[in-house]
Tab-separated table of C-alpha atoms and ligand atoms in Angstrom:
chain	number	residue	atom	x	y	z
A	1	MET	CA	18.221	0.826	-23.372
A	2	SER	CA	16.033	3.743	-22.335
A	3	ASN	CA	16.055	3.599	-18.635
A	4	ILE	CA	13.338	5.346	-16.634
A	5	ILE	CA	13.640	6.013	-12.922
A	6	ILE	CA	9.990	6.116	-11.888
A	7	ASP	CA	9.370	9.240	-9.823
A	8	GLY	CA	6.794	8.181	-7.235
A	9	LYS	CA	7.049	11.480	-5.377
A	10	GLU	CA	6.064	13.455	-8.449
A	11	ILE	CA	3.224	11.107	-9.431
A	12	ALA	CA	1.900	11.047	-5.847
A	13	MET	CA	1.957	14.855	-5.744
A	14	ARG	CA	-0.027	15.092	-8.996
A	15	PHE	CA	-2.438	12.436	-7.772
A	16	ARG	CA	-3.011	14.348	-4.533
A	17	GLU	CA	-3.640	17.586	-6.452
A	18	GLY	CA	-6.388	15.752	-8.356
A	19	LEU	CA	-7.969	14.641	-5.084
A	20	LYS	CA	-8.041	18.198	-3.713
A	21	GLU	CA	-10.788	19.223	-6.131
A	22	GLU	CA	-12.878	16.196	-5.284
A	23	ILE	CA	-12.491	16.893	-1.562
A	24	ALA	CA	-13.566	20.507	-2.063
A	25	GLU	CA	-16.650	19.324	-4.013
A	26	LEU	CA	-17.624	16.848	-1.291
A	27	THR	CA	-17.107	19.509	1.376
A	28	ALA	CA	-19.354	21.884	-0.586
A	29	ALA	CA	-21.962	19.101	-0.707
A	30	GLY	CA	-21.829	18.957	3.107
A	31	MET	CA	-19.505	15.970	3.685
A	32	THR	CA	-15.759	16.435	4.252
A	33	PRO	CA	-13.927	13.105	3.868
A	34	GLY	CA	-12.692	11.978	7.284
A	35	LEU	CA	-10.081	9.387	8.230
A	36	ALA	CA	-9.569	7.831	11.665
A	37	VAL	CA	-6.115	6.410	12.298
A	38	VAL	CA	-5.790	4.101	15.275
A	39	LEU	CA	-2.392	3.272	16.726
A	40	VAL	CA	-1.915	0.832	19.591
A	41	GLY	CA	1.462	0.961	21.324
A	42	GLU	CA	4.598	2.977	20.668
A	43	ASP	CA	6.292	1.302	17.695
A	44	PRO	CA	8.500	4.132	16.338
A	45	ALA	CA	8.042	3.268	12.625
A	46	SER	CA	4.247	3.091	13.113
A	47	GLN	CA	4.289	6.489	14.821
A	48	VAL	CA	6.058	7.989	11.795
A	49	TYR	CA	3.543	6.385	9.365
A	50	VAL	CA	0.553	7.572	11.406
A	51	ALA	CA	1.912	11.128	11.649
A	52	SER	CA	2.456	11.305	7.885
A	53	LYS	CA	-1.085	10.038	7.200
A	54	VAL	CA	-2.618	12.671	9.490
A	55	LYS	CA	-0.450	15.410	7.944
A	56	ALA	CA	-1.412	14.343	4.402
A	57	CYS	CA	-5.123	14.600	5.300
A	58	ALA	CA	-4.663	18.145	6.615
A	59	GLU	CA	-2.764	19.202	3.468
A	60	LEU	CA	-5.697	18.189	1.298
A	61	GLY	CA	-8.450	19.697	3.433
A	62	MET	CA	-9.614	16.352	4.796
A	63	PHE	CA	-10.721	15.710	8.351
A	64	SER	CA	-8.647	13.270	10.376
A	65	GLN	CA	-8.560	11.958	13.899
A	66	LYS	CA	-5.659	10.137	15.480
A	67	PHE	CA	-6.242	7.681	18.334
A	68	ALA	CA	-2.981	6.794	20.094
A	69	LEU	CA	-3.841	4.019	22.513
A	70	PRO	CA	-1.473	2.615	25.159
A	71	LYS	CA	0.146	-0.760	24.418
A	72	GLU	CA	-1.893	-2.359	27.246
A	73	THR	CA	-5.165	-1.624	25.398
A	74	THR	CA	-7.321	-4.756	25.364
A	75	GLN	CA	-8.934	-6.326	22.328
A	76	GLU	CA	-12.355	-5.355	23.746
A	77	GLU	CA	-11.352	-1.715	24.188
A	78	LEU	CA	-9.989	-1.554	20.645
A	79	VAL	CA	-13.119	-3.159	19.191
A	80	ALA	CA	-15.290	-0.727	21.183
A	81	LEU	CA	-13.414	2.190	19.597
A	82	ILE	CA	-13.824	0.680	16.109
A	83	GLN	CA	-17.564	0.327	16.678
A	84	GLN	CA	-17.774	3.922	17.834
A	85	LEU	CA	-15.946	5.013	14.654
A	86	ASN	CA	-18.234	2.833	12.503
A	87	ALA	CA	-21.153	4.902	13.809
A	88	ASP	CA	-19.395	8.280	13.547
A	89	ASP	CA	-20.775	10.357	10.636
A	90	LYS	CA	-17.608	12.449	10.376
A	91	ILE	CA	-15.460	9.348	9.756
A	92	HIS	CA	-15.475	7.599	6.361
A	93	GLY	CA	-12.229	5.671	6.596
A	94	ILE	CA	-10.882	3.636	9.525
A	95	LEU	CA	-7.332	2.401	9.649
A	96	VAL	CA	-5.702	0.378	12.406
A	97	GLN	CA	-1.944	0.780	12.039
A	98	SER	CA	-0.138	-2.526	11.666
A	99	PRO	CA	1.428	-4.303	13.487
A	100	PRO	CA	-0.562	-4.074	16.734
A	101	PRO	CA	0.924	-5.523	19.972
A	102	LYS	CA	1.000	-9.341	20.074
A	103	HIS	CA	-2.008	-9.747	22.402
A	104	ILE	CA	-4.285	-8.118	19.799
A	105	ASP	CA	-5.911	-10.421	17.238
A	106	GLU	CA	-5.572	-8.246	14.127
A	107	GLU	CA	-7.923	-10.353	11.993
A	108	ALA	CA	-10.681	-10.166	14.595
A	109	VAL	CA	-10.241	-6.402	14.820
A	110	ILE	CA	-10.502	-6.026	11.037
A	111	LEU	CA	-13.739	-8.047	11.034
A	112	ASN	CA	-15.230	-5.322	13.236
A	113	ILE	CA	-14.483	-2.497	10.783
A	114	ASP	CA	-17.501	-1.542	8.696
A	115	PRO	CA	-16.475	-2.761	5.190
A	116	ARG	CA	-17.746	0.565	3.799
A	117	LYS	CA	-15.076	2.329	5.890
A	118	ASP	CA	-12.303	-0.274	5.473
A	119	VAL	CA	-9.969	1.960	3.433
A	120	ASP	CA	-7.057	-0.458	3.890
A	121	GLY	CA	-9.050	-3.118	2.027
A	122	PHE	CA	-8.365	-5.878	4.569
A	123	HIS	CA	-11.956	-6.888	5.464
A	124	PRO	CA	-13.010	-10.223	3.857
A	125	ILE	CA	-15.859	-8.433	2.043
A	126	ASN	CA	-13.344	-6.174	0.329
A	127	VAL	CA	-10.955	-9.055	-0.379
A	128	ALA	CA	-13.876	-10.848	-2.074
A	129	LYS	CA	-14.798	-7.742	-4.065
A	130	LEU	CA	-11.227	-7.514	-5.354
A	131	VAL	CA	-11.321	-11.134	-6.494
A	132	LEU	CA	-14.757	-10.577	-8.055
A	133	GLU	CA	-13.513	-7.348	-9.702
A	134	ASP	CA	-16.360	-5.440	-8.032
A	135	GLU	CA	-15.042	-1.890	-8.049
A	136	SER	CA	-17.241	-0.722	-5.171
A	137	GLY	CA	-14.784	-2.436	-2.791
A	138	PHE	CA	-11.540	-1.164	-1.311
A	139	VAL	CA	-8.162	-2.453	-2.465
A	140	PRO	CA	-4.992	-2.217	-0.316
A	141	CYS	CA	-3.231	1.072	-0.979
A	142	THR	CA	0.278	-0.120	-1.881
A	143	PRO	CA	-0.668	-2.405	-4.807
A	144	LEU	CA	-3.165	0.228	-5.985
A	145	GLY	CA	-0.300	2.721	-5.932
A	146	CYS	CA	1.845	0.355	-8.032
A	147	MET	CA	-0.925	0.180	-10.649
A	148	GLU	CA	-1.145	3.985	-10.711
A	149	LEU	CA	2.613	4.207	-11.315
A	150	LEU	CA	2.356	1.825	-14.281
A	151	LYS	CA	-0.541	3.891	-15.639
A	152	ALA	CA	1.254	7.205	-15.129
A	153	TYR	CA	4.240	5.987	-17.160
A	154	GLY	CA	2.098	4.377	-19.857
A	155	ILE	CA	3.535	0.933	-19.088
A	156	GLU	CA	1.453	-1.714	-20.866
A	157	THR	CA	0.389	-4.705	-18.766
A	158	ALA	CA	-1.917	-6.547	-21.191
A	159	GLY	CA	-0.392	-9.803	-22.354
A	160	LYS	CA	2.730	-9.216	-20.275
A	161	HIS	CA	4.147	-11.736	-17.848
A	162	ALA	CA	4.289	-10.285	-14.347
A	163	VAL	CA	6.104	-11.993	-11.496
A	164	VAL	CA	4.986	-10.840	-8.049
A	165	ILE	CA	7.474	-11.826	-5.348
A	166	GLY	CA	5.594	-12.189	-2.061
A	167	ARG	CA	2.098	-13.435	-1.218
A	168	SER	CA	1.055	-11.212	1.684
A	169	LEU	CA	-2.526	-10.011	2.063
A	170	ILE	CA	-1.345	-6.416	2.101
A	171	VAL	CA	0.812	-6.422	-1.048
A	172	GLY	CA	1.544	-9.648	-2.957
A	173	LYS	CA	-1.939	-11.194	-3.279
A	174	PRO	CA	-3.867	-7.999	-4.091
A	175	MET	CA	-1.106	-7.001	-6.530
A	176	ALA	CA	-1.487	-10.314	-8.346
A	177	HIS	CA	-5.271	-9.851	-8.565
A	178	LEU	CA	-4.973	-6.315	-9.904
A	179	LEU	CA	-2.473	-7.388	-12.558
A	180	MET	CA	-4.555	-10.382	-13.697
A	181	SER	CA	-7.846	-8.406	-13.699
A	182	LYS	CA	-9.735	-7.817	-16.933
A	183	LYS	CA	-8.582	-4.204	-16.737
A	184	ALA	CA	-4.850	-5.022	-16.674
A	185	ASN	CA	-4.818	-8.423	-18.444
A	186	ALA	CA	-1.339	-9.502	-17.376
A	187	THR	CA	-0.382	-13.140	-16.939
A	188	VAL	CA	0.740	-13.420	-13.344
A	189	THR	CA	3.067	-15.735	-11.451
A	190	VAL	CA	3.252	-15.349	-7.681
A	191	ALA	CA	6.532	-16.335	-6.054
A	192	HIS	CA	7.077	-16.834	-2.329
A	193	SER	CA	9.512	-18.209	0.222
A	194	ARG	CA	9.192	-21.788	-1.092
A	195	THR	CA	9.561	-20.920	-4.779
A	196	LYS	CA	12.422	-22.771	-6.463
A	197	ASP	CA	15.008	-20.950	-8.570
A	198	LEU	CA	13.533	-17.480	-8.214
A	199	PRO	CA	16.165	-15.813	-10.431
A	200	ALA	CA	15.241	-18.096	-13.372
A	201	LEU	CA	11.521	-17.434	-12.839
A	202	CYS	CA	12.085	-13.682	-12.679
A	203	ARG	CA	14.151	-13.766	-15.876
A	204	ARG	CA	10.918	-14.739	-17.660
A	205	ALA	CA	9.112	-11.646	-16.357
A	206	ASP	CA	8.274	-8.486	-18.271
A	207	ILE	CA	7.220	-6.890	-14.992
A	208	ILE	CA	8.619	-7.729	-11.546
A	209	VAL	CA	6.979	-6.552	-8.345
A	210	ALA	CA	9.167	-7.232	-5.317
A	211	ALA	CA	7.341	-7.307	-1.954
A	212	VAL	CA	9.492	-9.519	0.222
A	213	GLY	CA	11.106	-7.543	3.030
A	214	ARG	CA	14.668	-8.717	2.250
A	215	PRO	CA	17.157	-5.927	1.610
A	216	GLU	CA	18.461	-5.813	-1.987
A	217	MET	CA	17.586	-9.455	-2.694
A	218	VAL	CA	16.741	-8.958	-6.371
A	219	LYS	CA	19.979	-8.720	-8.371
A	220	ALA	CA	20.843	-8.119	-12.018
A	221	ASP	CA	20.711	-11.860	-12.804
A	222	TYR	CA	16.943	-11.815	-11.980
A	223	ILE	CA	16.228	-9.343	-14.762
A	224	LYS	CA	15.298	-9.964	-18.385
A	225	PRO	CA	16.754	-7.023	-20.354
A	226	GLY	CA	14.099	-4.318	-20.621
A	227	ALA	CA	11.873	-5.562	-17.794
A	228	VAL	CA	9.976	-3.136	-15.550
A	229	VAL	CA	10.802	-3.396	-11.845
A	230	LEU	CA	8.576	-2.131	-9.041
A	231	ASP	CA	10.253	-2.313	-5.641
A	232	VAL	CA	7.808	-2.307	-2.725
A	233	GLY	CA	10.366	-3.217	-0.046
A	234	ILE	CA	11.210	-0.869	2.805
A	235	ASN	CA	14.184	-2.215	4.746
A	236	ARG	CA	16.475	-0.535	7.259
A	237	ILE	CA	20.143	-1.407	6.949
A	238	THR	CA	22.955	-0.224	9.176
A	239	ASP	CA	24.932	2.670	7.714
A	240	GLU	CA	27.299	4.418	10.102
A	241	THR	CA	27.895	7.198	7.566
A	242	ARG	CA	24.300	8.391	8.085
A	243	PRO	CA	23.360	10.607	11.044
A	244	ARG	CA	20.680	8.099	12.127
A	245	GLY	CA	23.051	5.139	11.731
A	246	TYR	CA	20.904	3.442	9.090
A	247	ARG	CA	19.440	3.922	5.630
A	248	ILE	CA	16.401	2.611	3.841
A	249	VAL	CA	16.770	0.216	0.907
A	250	GLY	CA	14.284	-1.784	-1.122
A	251	ASP	CA	14.047	-5.479	-1.946
A	252	VAL	CA	15.866	-4.742	-5.207
A	253	ASP	CA	19.559	-3.973	-5.484
A	254	PHE	CA	18.915	-0.723	-7.334
A	255	ASN	CA	22.474	-0.041	-8.533
A	256	ASP	CA	22.986	-3.604	-9.711
A	257	VAL	CA	19.635	-3.762	-11.544
A	258	LYS	CA	18.949	-0.294	-12.921
A	259	ASP	CA	20.909	-0.577	-16.179
A	260	HIS	CA	19.237	-3.843	-17.114
A	261	CYS	CA	15.605	-2.743	-16.940
A	262	SER	CA	13.499	-0.272	-18.926
A	263	ALA	CA	11.938	1.302	-15.820
A	264	ILE	CA	12.488	0.952	-12.085
A	265	THR	CA	11.187	2.493	-8.850
A	266	PRO	CA	13.832	3.762	-6.432
A	267	VAL	CA	13.587	3.324	-2.643
A	268	PRO	CA	12.800	5.751	-1.169
A	269	GLY	CA	10.790	7.871	-3.584
A	270	GLY	CA	9.135	5.150	-5.664
A	271	VAL	CA	6.192	3.090	-4.427
A	272	GLY	CA	6.209	4.534	-0.878
A	273	PRO	CA	4.742	7.994	-1.613
A	274	MET	CA	1.922	6.376	-3.614
A	275	THR	CA	0.692	4.373	-0.621
A	276	ILE	CA	-0.448	7.446	1.308
A	277	ALA	CA	-1.879	9.065	-1.841
A	278	LEU	CA	-4.045	5.974	-2.429
A	279	LEU	CA	-5.111	5.865	1.220
A	280	LEU	CA	-6.452	9.386	0.776
A	281	ALA	CA	-8.105	8.346	-2.500
A	282	ASN	CA	-9.774	5.364	-0.791
A	283	THR	CA	-11.086	7.653	1.969
A	284	VAL	CA	-12.496	10.072	-0.608
A	285	LYS	CA	-14.108	7.101	-2.389
A	286	ALA	CA	-15.639	5.883	0.905
A	287	CYS	CA	-17.005	9.364	1.586
A	288	ARG	CA	-18.482	9.618	-1.913
A	289	GLN	CA	-20.138	6.187	-1.573
A	290	ILE	CA	-21.550	6.982	1.879
A	291	LEU	CA	-22.894	10.326	0.598
A	292	ALA	CA	-24.517	8.611	-2.402
A	293	ALA	CA	-26.083	5.945	-0.157
A	294	SER	CA	-27.451	8.618	2.197
A	295	LYS	CA	-29.278	10.188	-0.746
A	296	GLY	CA	-30.802	6.766	-1.500
B	1	NAD	P1	5.341	-10.077	4.480
B	1	NAD	O1	6.464	-10.428	5.405
B	1	NAD	O2	3.943	-10.148	4.957
B	1	NAD	O3	5.440	-10.991	3.178
B	1	NAD	C1	6.662	-11.260	2.575
B	1	NAD	C2	6.454	-12.282	1.475
B	1	NAD	O4	7.714	-12.556	0.896
B	1	NAD	C3	5.896	-13.610	1.970
B	1	NAD	O5	4.760	-13.932	1.198
B	1	NAD	C4	7.018	-14.625	1.734
B	1	NAD	O6	6.544	-15.873	1.276
B	1	NAD	C5	7.840	-13.944	0.672
B	1	NAD	N1	9.256	-14.290	0.788
B	1	NAD	C6	10.036	-14.294	1.899
B	1	NAD	N2	11.292	-14.701	1.603
B	1	NAD	C7	11.303	-14.967	0.280
B	1	NAD	C8	12.287	-15.419	-0.620
B	1	NAD	N3	13.537	-15.690	-0.204
B	1	NAD	N4	11.951	-15.585	-1.901
B	1	NAD	C9	10.701	-15.302	-2.347
B	1	NAD	N5	9.719	-14.864	-1.543
B	1	NAD	C10	10.022	-14.698	-0.243
B	1	NAD	O7	5.707	-8.618	3.920
B	1	NAD	P2	4.775	-7.478	3.256
B	1	NAD	O8	3.916	-6.884	4.293
B	1	NAD	O9	4.170	-7.985	1.998
B	1	NAD	O10	5.912	-6.419	2.893
B	1	NAD	C11	6.958	-6.708	1.994
B	1	NAD	C12	7.909	-5.538	1.949
B	1	NAD	O11	7.203	-4.398	1.466
B	1	NAD	C13	8.488	-5.117	3.299
B	1	NAD	O12	9.789	-4.630	3.105
B	1	NAD	C14	7.573	-3.989	3.741
B	1	NAD	O13	8.201	-3.076	4.626
B	1	NAD	C15	7.279	-3.336	2.416
B	1	NAD	N6	6.028	-2.588	2.354
B	1	NAD	C16	6.069	-1.362	1.776
B	1	NAD	C17	4.930	-0.618	1.643
B	1	NAD	C18	5.017	0.708	0.970
B	1	NAD	O14	4.204	1.588	1.209
B	1	NAD	N7	5.982	0.900	0.079
B	1	NAD	C19	3.704	-1.102	2.108
B	1	NAD	C20	3.672	-2.390	2.660
B	1	NAD	C21	4.841	-3.128	2.767
């Protein structure tokens, strides 16, 4: 069985090169795409994500601003910052790094982001646009990245049975909508923590998208021979042989599964790099739409 290891790093790099030209054009037209990244508290993983988002903007000639707020920041203070960013002409995308400290109501914060700048695609207006297949909206970056990987490798989705494991607002649900859209035309089953006999369900899938957050849960007996497997999971497991004492694995047991499928994303280096690339793409899209609206 031809067995493709999907190279997310390579595809993300090519995707970012494509964006560079668009960013240069927008800059020449007087509007450099700008992203504001807001971090509340000192969660180490969030700090790493925020730093890589800011760095990626700089590499492509985009403007970015990082707001690192102390963990005691109140809901009101955070909302006040969001409103200031909504009104800021240099900012076209606003992202509040998840998860915020427990005293912050994340949903209420998201409601305050101008939907035109909601590049994470979490605002109810953008969720509705995804369901309505209105392409002016913003779709969460990770599932968008998964779709780009399928496209880059010429993997057909029309008429295929896709099983999405996980029903989160950030990955599972938007992924299911993208796959069932009139553009992709897959038949989609969404599995979750209460799904019965997940291995049997997955064995009926041509495409599996795993977004669970359980290290190496998907094993070879979940896989129909020749299926395509996209692994969204990012899990830390203890590994004393590594200098940091841990390593990152996906939700799929890569070594167990890889010889049974036709294509698979590794972790790291699969879906992960696409997430940032699509965040940049969403910010460029927001900038383009705001520029077009300003011209009436
Ligand atoms: P989440 O915790 O919000 O959702 C997990 C989903 O898995 C839930 O819907 C739950 O019902 C389902 N689930 C839990 N146990 C299950 C089981 N035994 N069988 C079937 N379904 C089960 O998580 P999330 O935010 O969607 O993230 C999922 C994973 O993807 C995590 O590892 C996260 O770190 C990773 N992630 C990666 C990226 C990326 O850029 N690659 C982006 C977002 C999330």
